[in-house]
Amino acid sequence: MAPTDDIQPAARHAAAPTDTTPPDRPSADGAVVPGTRMPRWLPRAMVLALALVAAFQLGSWAFHQLTGLLINILIAFFLALAVEPAVSWMAARGMRRGLATFLVFLGLTIAVAGFFTLLGSMLAGQIIKMVEGFPQYLDSVIHWVNQTFHTNLRRVDVQEGLLHSDWLRKYAQNSAAGVLDVSAQVLGGLFQLLTVSLFSFYFAADGPRLRRALCSVLPPARQAEVLRAWEIAVDKTGGYLYSRGLMALISGIAHYILLQALGVPYAPVLGVWVGFVSQFIPTIGTYLAGALPMLIAFTVNPWYAVWVLVFVVVYQQFENYVLQPKLTAKSVDIHPAVAFGSVIAGTALLGAVGALIAIPAVATLQAFLGAYVKRYAVTDDPRVHGHRTREPGSGGLLTRLRRPAVRRPGPEESSS
């Protein structure tokens, strides 16, 4: 018979479990310490976490690099929505959609180019007039200084001092260096304008194809919702543009009549300026647009500037309470506070571009929410109309103040 000491190790080895996890090892004080081997899922989790972080960093970098392009596409999309009603109206009457889009954009280009041409000619005329009248203005200033401070200045000495001054030399150097920056900004602006025009043309010309491509990846129920949201966006954006254009035309004509009656130069250009700026910069655009006509009217007669200011204020009230509610009741019905807040928010997010597209975007969102948010009948309560209710016998504030206070008995009085 084999000794038992030789059989016991083999038996213990055969009875060992097949699990790869090492057994718990006893510590010095007799406590059992779990196995220290790494779990199988931990390496894969670490690789997945690193992959997610890398993908997030790559996506963030790509988004920051493409921010300019995305903003241009957003502007182009809203511009395409704005011209969609005109393009659809022309296409419904037998014209090819591409030709209709081209004609609409050609009309917009001519209008914008004419506006900037008139504005540039006005500014050029004013600059030429200021340059021609600068010697007389300088003579009057020198004469006033000589009489006030008892000096003996001459225009020739002042001109020579300006020509040989370090300030003029540094200004010329900085201006020469800034020409390249201005040229780069102009070229960048032209490229951005070309990009927006190209995308907006394709969005407007291929609008039906774009809608079909978008709906082809959605179930029928979602397709109806997307088409409804698209139609709401077209109605609100196009309505905003056309209503603002009509109000700009009315405002321009009204201010042109006033400036022409006062004999202010460049009355047609100033009328176009007031109409455009006052309508496409909401809430405060009228006052900003009225500053230039007031300045030019002041050069003719200071009282003319006062008359222009009075007319601007009166016309703003007429537009806010009479004209605008009738023209925008069916297109863009937004509370003035909401419009002003949306313009501020759009400016903070996207600058001048956000200020232009903020109102149609908010109008679209408001109409879309109004189509899906359930509304209830308002209860007939006086507090809805701003009337406060009082409990019977409570009286008003003065009654409660005049009412004598009732003194409660102290503990000694109550015990007695």
GROMACS .gro file of C-alpha atoms in nm:
model
  416
    1MET     CA    1   0.000   0.000   0.000
    2ALA     CA    2   0.127   0.348  -0.093
    3PRO     CA    3   0.171   0.589   0.188
    4THR     CA    4  -0.103   0.846   0.236
    5ASP     CA    5   0.144   1.135   0.232
    6ASP     CA    6   0.219   1.072  -0.140
    7ILE     CA    7  -0.148   1.051  -0.243
    8GLN     CA    8  -0.278   1.365  -0.070
    9PRO     CA    9  -0.094   1.628  -0.289
   10ALA     CA   10  -0.218   1.466  -0.609
   11ALA     CA   11  -0.571   1.451  -0.476
   12ARG     CA   12  -0.564   1.814  -0.379
   13HIS     CA   13  -0.433   1.909  -0.727
   14ALA     CA   14  -0.707   1.710  -0.899
   15ALA     CA   15  -0.978   1.865  -0.681
   16ALA     CA   16  -0.866   2.220  -0.760
   17PRO     CA   17  -1.130   2.430  -0.945
   18THR     CA   18  -1.091   2.506  -1.314
   19ASP     CA   19  -1.144   2.883  -1.268
   20THR     CA   20  -0.846   3.095  -1.366
   21THR     CA   21  -0.897   3.338  -1.081
   22PRO     CA   22  -0.626   3.273  -0.822
   23PRO     CA   23  -0.748   3.173  -0.478
   24ASP     CA   24  -0.762   3.419  -0.194
   25ARG     CA   25  -0.443   3.448  -0.001
   26PRO     CA   26  -0.438   3.484   0.376
   27SER     CA   27  -0.274   3.793   0.513
   28ALA     CA   28  -0.034   3.812   0.803
   29ASP     CA   29  -0.314   3.864   1.056
   30GLY     CA   30  -0.519   3.578   0.919
   31ALA     CA   31  -0.767   3.789   0.705
   32VAL     CA   32  -0.846   3.674   0.354
   33VAL     CA   33  -0.734   3.913   0.072
   34PRO     CA   34  -0.916   3.885  -0.264
   35GLY     CA   35  -0.722   3.805  -0.582
   36THR     CA   36  -0.537   4.103  -0.734
   37ARG     CA   37  -0.572   4.009  -1.102
   38MET     CA   38  -0.724   4.278  -1.342
   39PRO     CA   39  -1.082   4.207  -1.454
   40ARG     CA   40  -1.130   4.110  -1.816
   41TRP     CA   41  -1.368   4.402  -1.896
   42LEU     CA   42  -1.137   4.678  -1.768
   43PRO     CA   43  -0.896   4.698  -2.070
   44ARG     CA   44  -1.185   4.713  -2.317
   45ALA     CA   45  -1.356   4.982  -2.107
   46MET     CA   46  -1.035   5.188  -2.100
   47VAL     CA   47  -0.992   5.157  -2.478
   48LEU     CA   48  -1.358   5.256  -2.533
   49ALA     CA   49  -1.323   5.558  -2.302
   50LEU     CA   50  -1.008   5.674  -2.481
   51ALA     CA   51  -1.180   5.628  -2.818
   52LEU     CA   52  -1.478   5.836  -2.703
   53VAL     CA   53  -1.251   6.115  -2.575
   54ALA     CA   54  -1.057   6.115  -2.903
   55ALA     CA   55  -1.379   6.125  -3.106
   56PHE     CA   56  -1.509   6.416  -2.895
   57GLN     CA   57  -1.185   6.611  -2.939
   58LEU     CA   58  -1.186   6.546  -3.313
   59GLY     CA   59  -1.551   6.650  -3.344
   60SER     CA   60  -1.491   6.966  -3.140
   61TRP     CA   61  -1.192   7.059  -3.354
   62ALA     CA   62  -1.385   6.997  -3.675
   63PHE     CA   63  -1.682   7.202  -3.548
   64HIS     CA   64  -1.461   7.500  -3.464
   65GLN     CA   65  -1.293   7.477  -3.802
   66LEU     CA   66  -1.627   7.463  -3.986
   67THR     CA   67  -1.811   7.725  -3.779
   68GLY     CA   68  -1.785   7.987  -4.055
   69LEU     CA   69  -1.919   7.746  -4.316
   70LEU     CA   70  -2.206   7.637  -4.092
   71ILE     CA   71  -2.306   7.999  -4.028
   72ASN     CA   72  -2.301   8.069  -4.402
   73ILE     CA   73  -2.522   7.765  -4.463
   74LEU     CA   74  -2.764   7.883  -4.193
   75ILE     CA   75  -2.786   8.229  -4.353
   76ALA     CA   76  -2.834   8.071  -4.695
   77PHE     CA   77  -3.112   7.848  -4.562
   78PHE     CA   78  -3.307   8.142  -4.416
   79LEU     CA   79  -3.255   8.342  -4.735
   80ALA     CA   80  -3.387   8.049  -4.939
   81LEU     CA   81  -3.690   8.028  -4.710
   82ALA     CA   82  -3.748   8.401  -4.759
   83VAL     CA   83  -3.753   8.381  -5.140
   84GLU     CA   84  -3.941   8.050  -5.147
   85PRO     CA   85  -4.291   8.207  -5.184
   86ALA     CA   86  -4.185   8.418  -5.483
   87VAL     CA   87  -4.006   8.127  -5.649
   88SER     CA   88  -4.300   7.891  -5.591
   89TRP     CA   89  -4.544   8.153  -5.726
   90MET     CA   90  -4.343   8.189  -6.048
   91ALA     CA   91  -4.289   7.813  -6.080
   92ALA     CA   92  -4.663   7.746  -6.040
   93ARG     CA   93  -4.726   7.958  -6.349
   94GLY     CA   94  -4.513   7.746  -6.579
   95MET     CA   95  -4.166   7.893  -6.530
   96ARG     CA   96  -3.876   7.662  -6.459
   97ARG     CA   97  -3.779   7.670  -6.094
   98GLY     CA   98  -3.413   7.739  -6.167
   99LEU     CA   99  -3.499   8.036  -6.391
  100ALA     CA  100  -3.747   8.169  -6.135
  101THR     CA  101  -3.482   8.151  -5.861
  102PHE     CA  102  -3.232   8.329  -6.085
  103LEU     CA  103  -3.476   8.612  -6.159
  104VAL     CA  104  -3.558   8.658  -5.790
  105PHE     CA  105  -3.191   8.671  -5.694
  106LEU     CA  106  -3.118   8.906  -5.983
  107GLY     CA  107  -3.384   9.147  -5.858
  108LEU     CA  108  -3.243   9.132  -5.504
  109THR     CA  109  -2.892   9.193  -5.634
  110ILE     CA  110  -3.002   9.495  -5.835
  111ALA     CA  111  -3.189   9.640  -5.536
  112VAL     CA  112  -2.896   9.594  -5.295
  113ALA     CA  113  -2.642   9.724  -5.547
  114GLY     CA  114  -2.857  10.028  -5.617
  115PHE     CA  115  -2.892  10.102  -5.247
  116PHE     CA  116  -2.518  10.088  -5.183
  117THR     CA  117  -2.447  10.287  -5.499
  118LEU     CA  118  -2.679  10.567  -5.388
  119LEU     CA  119  -2.537  10.559  -5.037
  120GLY     CA  120  -2.180  10.564  -5.167
  121SER     CA  121  -2.253  10.858  -5.397
  122MET     CA  122  -2.406  11.051  -5.106
  123LEU     CA  123  -2.108  10.983  -4.882
  124ALA     CA  124  -1.864  11.070  -5.161
  125GLY     CA  125  -2.045  11.398  -5.223
  126GLN     CA  126  -2.036  11.485  -4.855
  127ILE     CA  127  -1.665  11.400  -4.830
  128ILE     CA  128  -1.584  11.614  -5.136
  129LYS     CA  129  -1.786  11.900  -4.991
  130MET     CA  130  -1.603  11.873  -4.658
  131VAL     CA  131  -1.263  11.866  -4.829
  132GLU     CA  132  -1.346  12.169  -5.043
  133GLY     CA  133  -1.476  12.364  -4.745
  134PHE     CA  134  -1.194  12.264  -4.509
  135PRO     CA  135  -0.977  12.576  -4.574
  136GLN     CA  136  -1.266  12.811  -4.492
  137TYR     CA  137  -1.348  12.607  -4.182
  138LEU     CA  138  -0.983  12.617  -4.074
  139ASP     CA  139  -0.970  12.995  -4.129
  140SER     CA  140  -1.277  13.044  -3.911
  141VAL     CA  141  -1.127  12.829  -3.632
  142ILE     CA  142  -0.795  13.017  -3.648
  143HIS     CA  143  -0.973  13.351  -3.642
  144TRP     CA  144  -1.171  13.245  -3.332
  145VAL     CA  145  -0.855  13.124  -3.155
  146ASN     CA  146  -0.671  13.450  -3.235
  147GLN     CA  147  -0.954  13.664  -3.103
  148THR     CA  148  -1.014  13.453  -2.793
  149PHE     CA  149  -0.657  13.386  -2.678
  150HIS     CA  150  -0.489  13.692  -2.841
  151THR     CA  151  -0.256  13.480  -3.057
  152ASN     CA  152  -0.117  13.536  -3.404
  153LEU     CA  153  -0.170  13.206  -3.579
  154ARG     CA  154  -0.172  13.169  -3.956
  155ARG     CA  155  -0.315  12.896  -4.172
  156VAL     CA  156   0.019  12.839  -4.347
  157ASP     CA  157   0.195  12.779  -4.014
  158VAL     CA  158  -0.075  12.537  -3.902
  159GLN     CA  159  -0.060  12.343  -4.231
  160GLU     CA  160   0.320  12.316  -4.221
  161GLY     CA  161   0.308  12.202  -3.860
  162LEU     CA  162   0.057  11.932  -3.949
  163LEU     CA  163   0.253  11.815  -4.254
  164HIS     CA  164   0.581  11.782  -4.059
  165SER     CA  165   0.433  11.639  -3.739
  166ASP     CA  166   0.523  11.294  -3.608
  167TRP     CA  167   0.156  11.219  -3.552
  168LEU     CA  168   0.079  11.252  -3.923
  169ARG     CA  169   0.379  11.039  -4.017
  170LYS     CA  170   0.277  10.760  -3.778
  171TYR     CA  171  -0.082  10.783  -3.896
  172ALA     CA  172   0.029  10.746  -4.258
  173GLN     CA  173   0.243  10.444  -4.171
  174ASN     CA  174  -0.039  10.277  -3.980
  175SER     CA  175  -0.283  10.351  -4.261
  176ALA     CA  176  -0.048  10.200  -4.518
  177ALA     CA  177  -0.010   9.889  -4.304
  178GLY     CA  178  -0.385   9.868  -4.252
  179VAL     CA  179  -0.458   9.873  -4.625
  180LEU     CA  180  -0.363   9.505  -4.649
  181ASP     CA  181  -0.592   9.416  -4.358
  182VAL     CA  182  -0.881   9.605  -4.512
  183SER     CA  183  -0.818   9.437  -4.849
  184ALA     CA  184  -0.813   9.094  -4.686
  185GLN     CA  185  -1.138   9.168  -4.504
  186VAL     CA  186  -1.302   9.288  -4.825
  187LEU     CA  187  -1.194   8.976  -5.012
  188GLY     CA  188  -1.313   8.758  -4.724
  189GLY     CA  189  -1.648   8.935  -4.723
  190LEU     CA  190  -1.687   8.889  -5.099
  191PHE     CA  191  -1.605   8.519  -5.069
  192GLN     CA  192  -1.855   8.482  -4.786
  193LEU     CA  193  -2.121   8.663  -4.990
  194LEU     CA  194  -2.052   8.433  -5.286
  195THR     CA  195  -2.079   8.126  -5.062
  196VAL     CA  196  -2.410   8.237  -4.912
  197SER     CA  197  -2.551   8.325  -5.255
  198LEU     CA  198  -2.451   7.990  -5.402
  199PHE     CA  199  -2.598   7.783  -5.118
  200SER     CA  200  -2.916   7.988  -5.101
  201PHE     CA  201  -2.963   7.953  -5.479
  202TYR     CA  202  -2.934   7.575  -5.460
  203PHE     CA  203  -3.161   7.558  -5.154
  204ALA     CA  204  -3.431   7.762  -5.331
  205ALA     CA  205  -3.395   7.602  -5.675
  206ASP     CA  206  -3.380   7.244  -5.543
  207GLY     CA  207  -3.624   7.291  -5.257
  208PRO     CA  208  -3.861   7.009  -5.361
  209ARG     CA  209  -3.572   6.771  -5.420
  210LEU     CA  210  -3.425   6.858  -5.081
  211ARG     CA  211  -3.759   6.792  -4.910
  212ARG     CA  212  -3.795   6.456  -5.089
  213ALA     CA  213  -3.442   6.354  -4.987
  214LEU     CA  214  -3.513   6.448  -4.627
  215CYS     CA  215  -3.848   6.270  -4.615
  216SER     CA  216  -3.712   5.955  -4.780
  217VAL     CA  217  -3.527   5.858  -4.459
  218LEU     CA  218  -3.826   5.916  -4.228
  219PRO     CA  219  -4.144   5.718  -4.162
  220PRO     CA  220  -4.471   5.862  -4.303
  221ALA     CA  221  -4.582   6.012  -3.969
  222ARG     CA  222  -4.252   6.196  -3.929
  223GLN     CA  223  -4.264   6.309  -4.291
  224ALA     CA  224  -4.590   6.495  -4.232
  225GLU     CA  225  -4.443   6.673  -3.928
  226VAL     CA  226  -4.126   6.773  -4.115
  227LEU     CA  227  -4.323   6.908  -4.412
  228ARG     CA  228  -4.552   7.100  -4.177
  229ALA     CA  229  -4.255   7.255  -3.995
  230TRP     CA  230  -4.096   7.343  -4.330
  231GLU     CA  231  -4.415   7.513  -4.448
  232ILE     CA  232  -4.440   7.712  -4.124
  233ALA     CA  233  -4.077   7.826  -4.161
  234VAL     CA  234  -4.140   7.935  -4.521
  235ASP     CA  235  -4.455   8.129  -4.427
  236LYS     CA  236  -4.298   8.307  -4.130
  237THR     CA  237  -3.964   8.388  -4.293
  238GLY     CA  238  -4.116   8.500  -4.621
  239GLY     CA  239  -4.388   8.695  -4.441
  240TYR     CA  240  -4.128   8.868  -4.226
  241LEU     CA  241  -3.922   8.971  -4.529
  242TYR     CA  242  -4.216   9.096  -4.736
  243SER     CA  243  -4.385   9.280  -4.450
  244ARG     CA  244  -4.055   9.448  -4.360
  245GLY     CA  245  -3.997   9.537  -4.722
  246LEU     CA  246  -4.341   9.699  -4.751
  247MET     CA  247  -4.291   9.895  -4.428
  248ALA     CA  248  -3.945  10.001  -4.549
  249LEU     CA  249  -4.103  10.134  -4.869
  250ILE     CA  250  -4.367  10.330  -4.675
  251SER     CA  251  -4.112  10.467  -4.428
  252GLY     CA  252  -3.872  10.568  -4.704
  253ILE     CA  253  -4.142  10.754  -4.896
  254ALA     CA  254  -4.264  10.936  -4.583
  255HIS     CA  255  -3.915  11.051  -4.482
  256TYR     CA  256  -3.831  11.145  -4.841
  257ILE     CA  257  -4.136  11.375  -4.856
  258LEU     CA  258  -4.030  11.547  -4.533
  259LEU     CA  259  -3.667  11.591  -4.636
  260GLN     CA  260  -3.764  11.713  -4.982
  261ALA     CA  261  -4.004  11.966  -4.830
  262LEU     CA  262  -3.730  12.096  -4.599
  263GLY     CA  263  -3.482  12.124  -4.884
  264VAL     CA  264  -3.233  11.877  -4.732
  265PRO     CA  265  -2.985  11.749  -4.994
  266TYR     CA  266  -2.978  11.383  -5.095
  267ALA     CA  267  -3.340  11.334  -4.991
  268PRO     CA  268  -3.398  11.019  -5.207
  269VAL     CA  269  -3.087  10.845  -5.072
  270LEU     CA  270  -3.170  10.940  -4.714
  271GLY     CA  271  -3.524  10.811  -4.759
  272VAL     CA  272  -3.393  10.474  -4.879
  273TRP     CA  273  -3.145  10.468  -4.591
  274VAL     CA  274  -3.412  10.534  -4.329
  275GLY     CA  275  -3.649  10.278  -4.478
  276PHE     CA  276  -3.390  10.000  -4.494
  277VAL     CA  277  -3.219  10.050  -4.158
  278SER     CA  278  -3.536  10.125  -3.962
  279GLN     CA  279  -3.706   9.801  -4.067
  280PHE     CA  280  -3.425   9.548  -4.069
  281ILE     CA  281  -3.285   9.659  -3.732
  282PRO     CA  282  -3.591   9.610  -3.508
  283THR     CA  283  -3.707   9.831  -3.220
  284ILE     CA  284  -3.422  10.086  -3.228
  285GLY     CA  285  -3.359  10.089  -3.602
  286THR     CA  286  -3.575  10.396  -3.662
  287TYR     CA  287  -3.373  10.609  -3.422
  288LEU     CA  288  -3.042  10.482  -3.560
  289ALA     CA  289  -3.156  10.549  -3.914
  290GLY     CA  290  -3.277  10.900  -3.826
  291ALA     CA  291  -2.934  11.009  -3.702
  292LEU     CA  292  -2.789  11.053  -4.052
  293PRO     CA  293  -3.076  11.268  -4.189
  294MET     CA  294  -3.064  11.477  -3.871
  295LEU     CA  295  -2.690  11.537  -3.915
  296ILE     CA  296  -2.725  11.643  -4.277
  297ALA     CA  297  -3.030  11.857  -4.196
  298PHE     CA  298  -2.828  12.027  -3.922
  299THR     CA  299  -2.574  12.143  -4.183
  300VAL     CA  300  -2.857  12.321  -4.365
  301ASN     CA  301  -3.042  12.463  -4.065
  302PRO     CA  302  -3.031  12.353  -3.699
  303TRP     CA  303  -3.409  12.383  -3.676
  304TYR     CA  304  -3.445  12.135  -3.962
  305ALA     CA  305  -3.271  11.873  -3.748
  306VAL     CA  306  -3.531  11.934  -3.475
  307TRP     CA  307  -3.813  11.887  -3.724
  308VAL     CA  308  -3.658  11.563  -3.849
  309LEU     CA  309  -3.629  11.436  -3.490
  310VAL     CA  310  -3.993  11.517  -3.416
  311PHE     CA  311  -4.106  11.346  -3.735
  312VAL     CA  312  -3.899  11.034  -3.661
  313VAL     CA  313  -4.052  11.000  -3.313
  314VAL     CA  314  -4.408  11.058  -3.436
  315TYR     CA  315  -4.369  10.819  -3.728
  316GLN     CA  316  -4.227  10.551  -3.497
  317GLN     CA  317  -4.541  10.565  -3.283
  318PHE     CA  318  -4.763  10.554  -3.592
  319GLU     CA  319  -4.572  10.252  -3.721
  320ASN     CA  320  -4.579  10.065  -3.390
  321TYR     CA  321  -4.949  10.112  -3.313
  322VAL     CA  322  -5.118  10.150  -3.654
  323LEU     CA  323  -4.909  10.025  -3.944
  324GLN     CA  324  -4.714   9.730  -3.807
  325PRO     CA  325  -5.008   9.544  -3.640
  326LYS     CA  326  -5.202   9.546  -3.967
  327LEU     CA  327  -4.912   9.431  -4.185
  328THR     CA  328  -4.769   9.167  -3.954
  329ALA     CA  329  -5.089   9.027  -3.804
  330LYS     CA  330  -5.090   8.731  -4.047
  331SER     CA  331  -4.716   8.692  -4.102
  332VAL     CA  332  -4.499   8.757  -3.795
  333ASP     CA  333  -4.702   8.831  -3.484
  334ILE     CA  334  -4.441   8.864  -3.206
  335HIS     CA  335  -4.458   9.073  -2.894
  336PRO     CA  336  -4.213   9.369  -2.908
  337ALA     CA  337  -4.038   9.254  -2.591
  338VAL     CA  338  -3.988   8.905  -2.738
  339ALA     CA  339  -3.861   9.056  -3.064
  340PHE     CA  340  -3.615   9.280  -2.881
  341GLY     CA  341  -3.493   8.994  -2.663
  342SER     CA  342  -3.451   8.764  -2.964
  343VAL     CA  343  -3.247   9.028  -3.143
  344ILE     CA  344  -3.018   9.067  -2.841
  345ALA     CA  345  -2.979   8.690  -2.810
  346GLY     CA  346  -2.912   8.651  -3.183
  347THR     CA  347  -2.652   8.927  -3.172
  348ALA     CA  348  -2.478   8.763  -2.876
  349LEU     CA  349  -2.467   8.427  -3.057
  350LEU     CA  350  -2.399   8.517  -3.421
  351GLY     CA  351  -2.340   8.893  -3.430
  352ALA     CA  352  -2.512   9.097  -3.701
  353VAL     CA  353  -2.624   8.780  -3.877
  354GLY     CA  354  -2.804   8.663  -3.565
  355ALA     CA  355  -2.978   8.999  -3.533
  356LEU     CA  356  -3.119   8.961  -3.884
  357ILE     CA  357  -3.242   8.602  -3.858
  358ALA     CA  358  -3.349   8.612  -3.492
  359ILE     CA  359  -3.704   8.736  -3.548
  360PRO     CA  360  -3.802   8.492  -3.828
  361ALA     CA  361  -3.643   8.207  -3.632
  362VAL     CA  362  -3.838   8.295  -3.316
  363ALA     CA  363  -4.157   8.344  -3.519
  364THR     CA  364  -4.112   7.999  -3.675
  365LEU     CA  365  -4.051   7.841  -3.335
  366GLN     CA  366  -4.351   8.021  -3.186
  367ALA     CA  367  -4.580   7.907  -3.469
  368PHE     CA  368  -4.447   7.551  -3.452
  369LEU     CA  369  -4.503   7.531  -3.076
  370GLY     CA  370  -4.846   7.688  -3.114
  371ALA     CA  371  -4.942   7.413  -3.356
  372TYR     CA  372  -4.853   7.135  -3.110
  373VAL     CA  373  -4.905   7.286  -2.764
  374LYS     CA  374  -5.256   7.228  -2.633
  375ARG     CA  375  -5.436   7.540  -2.512
  376TYR     CA  376  -5.729   7.572  -2.273
  377ALA     CA  377  -6.006   7.826  -2.228
  378VAL     CA  378  -5.914   8.091  -1.975
  379THR     CA  379  -6.140   8.111  -1.673
  380ASP     CA  380  -6.358   8.416  -1.634
  381ASP     CA  381  -6.177   8.561  -1.334
  382PRO     CA  382  -6.131   8.935  -1.270
  383ARG     CA  383  -5.766   8.873  -1.185
  384VAL     CA  384  -5.704   8.769  -1.547
  385HIS     CA  385  -5.787   9.124  -1.654
  386GLY     CA  386  -5.569   9.279  -1.384
  387HIS     CA  387  -5.842   9.346  -1.127
  388ARG     CA  388  -5.756   9.247  -0.773
  389THR     CA  389  -6.021   9.083  -0.556
  390ARG     CA  390  -6.067   9.157  -0.186
  391GLU     CA  391  -6.211   8.943   0.084
  392PRO     CA  392  -6.540   9.065   0.241
  393GLY     CA  393  -6.475   9.301   0.528
  394SER     CA  394  -6.102   9.321   0.467
  395GLY     CA  395  -6.107   9.674   0.324
  396GLY     CA  396  -5.818   9.838   0.148
  397LEU     CA  397  -5.467   9.908   0.259
  398LEU     CA  398  -5.555  10.240   0.423
  399THR     CA  399  -5.841  10.074   0.610
  400ARG     CA  400  -5.609   9.810   0.751
  401LEU     CA  401  -5.359  10.076   0.854
  402ARG     CA  402  -5.621  10.291   1.026
  403ARG     CA  403  -5.779   9.996   1.207
  404PRO     CA  404  -5.675  10.005   1.579
  405ALA     CA  405  -5.461   9.715   1.683
  406VAL     CA  406  -5.620   9.479   1.938
  407ARG     CA  407  -5.386   9.434   2.236
  408ARG     CA  408  -5.367   9.080   2.357
  409PRO     CA  409  -5.366   9.031   2.738
  410GLY     CA  410  -5.038   8.931   2.892
  411PRO     CA  411  -4.988   8.622   3.106
  412GLU     CA  412  -5.034   8.815   3.435
  413GLU     CA  413  -5.362   8.971   3.315
  414SER     CA  414  -5.497   8.641   3.191
  415SER     CA  415  -5.413   8.465   3.523
  416SER     CA  416  -5.593   8.731   3.722
   0.00000   0.00000   0.00000
